[in-house]
Amino acid sequence: RPTNPDYQCPCCGQTEQAIKATGKFPDRTVWCLDHDHATGLFRGWICNDCNRIAGISKDNVSLLRIIANYIESKGYINGNTNT
């Protein structure tokens, strides 16, 4: 797993320090070994939250795009208007 404290999740861009500052995972690493579920091949290290999103979506990029489009279409992202 990443040992560089400046390592950022390639999905969300957060560092371990930033994630832990939210109170999550105080007693363990935030990093998960991401792998292709069809081939078992290692893809990289991503944070637990992003790993959960990938897992819940079953790595379905079409579904993830649909969800992103839905959120954008509603005009609000993280409490801010999407203009």
PDB file of C-alpha atoms in Angstrom, residues 18-71:
ATOM      1  CA  ALA A  18      -7.324  14.474   4.489  1.00  0.00           C
ATOM      2  CA  ILE A  19      -9.556  11.411   4.728  1.00  0.00           C
ATOM      3  CA  LYS A  20      -8.560  10.694   8.327  1.00  0.00           C
ATOM      4  CA  ALA A  21      -9.178  14.363   9.241  1.00  0.00           C
ATOM      5  CA  THR A  22     -12.883  13.633   8.665  1.00  0.00           C
ATOM      6  CA  GLY A  23     -12.769  11.058  11.474  1.00  0.00           C
ATOM      7  CA  LYS A  24     -12.878   8.039   9.186  1.00  0.00           C
ATOM      8  CA  PHE A  25     -10.586   5.044   9.671  1.00  0.00           C
ATOM      9  CA  PRO A  26      -8.696   6.325  12.734  1.00  0.00           C
ATOM     10  CA  ASP A  27      -7.155   2.934  13.453  1.00  0.00           C
ATOM     11  CA  ARG A  28      -6.295   1.655   9.997  1.00  0.00           C
ATOM     12  CA  THR A  29      -5.169   2.651   6.524  1.00  0.00           C
ATOM     13  CA  VAL A  30      -7.661   4.185   4.119  1.00  0.00           C
ATOM     14  CA  TRP A  31      -6.132   2.445   1.085  1.00  0.00           C
ATOM     15  CA  CYS A  32      -7.645  -0.541  -0.693  1.00  0.00           C
ATOM     16  CA  LEU A  33      -6.035  -2.729  -3.316  1.00  0.00           C
ATOM     17  CA  ASP A  34      -8.151  -2.176  -6.423  1.00  0.00           C
ATOM     18  CA  HIS A  35      -8.304  -5.012  -8.907  1.00  0.00           C
ATOM     19  CA  ASP A  36     -10.192  -6.023 -12.028  1.00  0.00           C
ATOM     20  CA  HIS A  37     -12.818  -8.497 -10.832  1.00  0.00           C
ATOM     21  CA  ALA A  38     -12.833 -10.348 -14.159  1.00  0.00           C
ATOM     22  CA  THR A  39      -9.072 -10.874 -14.439  1.00  0.00           C
ATOM     23  CA  GLY A  40      -7.888 -10.348 -10.872  1.00  0.00           C
ATOM     24  CA  LEU A  41      -5.219  -7.934 -12.134  1.00  0.00           C
ATOM     25  CA  PHE A  42      -4.077  -5.139  -9.829  1.00  0.00           C
ATOM     26  CA  ARG A  43      -5.203  -1.679 -10.975  1.00  0.00           C
ATOM     27  CA  GLY A  44      -3.867   0.474  -8.169  1.00  0.00           C
ATOM     28  CA  TRP A  45      -4.459   1.771  -4.672  1.00  0.00           C
ATOM     29  CA  ILE A  46      -7.670   3.735  -4.106  1.00  0.00           C
ATOM     30  CA  CYS A  47      -9.326   5.002  -0.946  1.00  0.00           C
ATOM     31  CA  ASN A  48     -11.949   2.964   0.852  1.00  0.00           C
ATOM     32  CA  ASP A  49     -14.820   5.266  -0.154  1.00  0.00           C
ATOM     33  CA  CYS A  50     -13.933   5.077  -3.856  1.00  0.00           C
ATOM     34  CA  ASN A  51     -13.435   1.330  -3.572  1.00  0.00           C
ATOM     35  CA  ARG A  52     -16.935   0.993  -2.120  1.00  0.00           C
ATOM     36  CA  ILE A  53     -18.414   3.047  -4.976  1.00  0.00           C
ATOM     37  CA  ALA A  54     -16.615   0.878  -7.542  1.00  0.00           C
ATOM     38  CA  GLY A  55     -17.774  -2.268  -5.759  1.00  0.00           C
ATOM     39  CA  ILE A  56     -21.397  -1.200  -5.362  1.00  0.00           C
ATOM     40  CA  SER A  57     -21.513  -0.286  -9.055  1.00  0.00           C
ATOM     41  CA  LYS A  58     -19.834  -3.609  -9.915  1.00  0.00           C
ATOM     42  CA  ASP A  59     -17.262  -1.575 -11.903  1.00  0.00           C
ATOM     43  CA  ASN A  60     -20.024  -0.637 -14.350  1.00  0.00           C
ATOM     44  CA  VAL A  61     -18.726   2.579 -15.917  1.00  0.00           C
ATOM     45  CA  SER A  62     -21.973   3.089 -17.831  1.00  0.00           C
ATOM     46  CA  LEU A  63     -23.912   3.117 -14.573  1.00  0.00           C
ATOM     47  CA  LEU A  64     -21.418   5.494 -12.980  1.00  0.00           C
ATOM     48  CA  ARG A  65     -21.767   7.875 -15.958  1.00  0.00           C
ATOM     49  CA  ILE A  66     -25.567   7.727 -15.708  1.00  0.00           C
ATOM     50  CA  ILE A  67     -25.388   8.568 -12.009  1.00  0.00           C
ATOM     51  CA  ALA A  68     -22.946  11.441 -12.646  1.00  0.00           C
ATOM     52  CA  ASN A  69     -25.194  12.788 -15.406  1.00  0.00           C
ATOM     53  CA  TYR A  70     -28.216  12.565 -13.107  1.00  0.00           C
ATOM     54  CA  ILE A  71     -26.460  14.505 -10.339  1.00  0.00           C
TER      55      ILE A  71
END
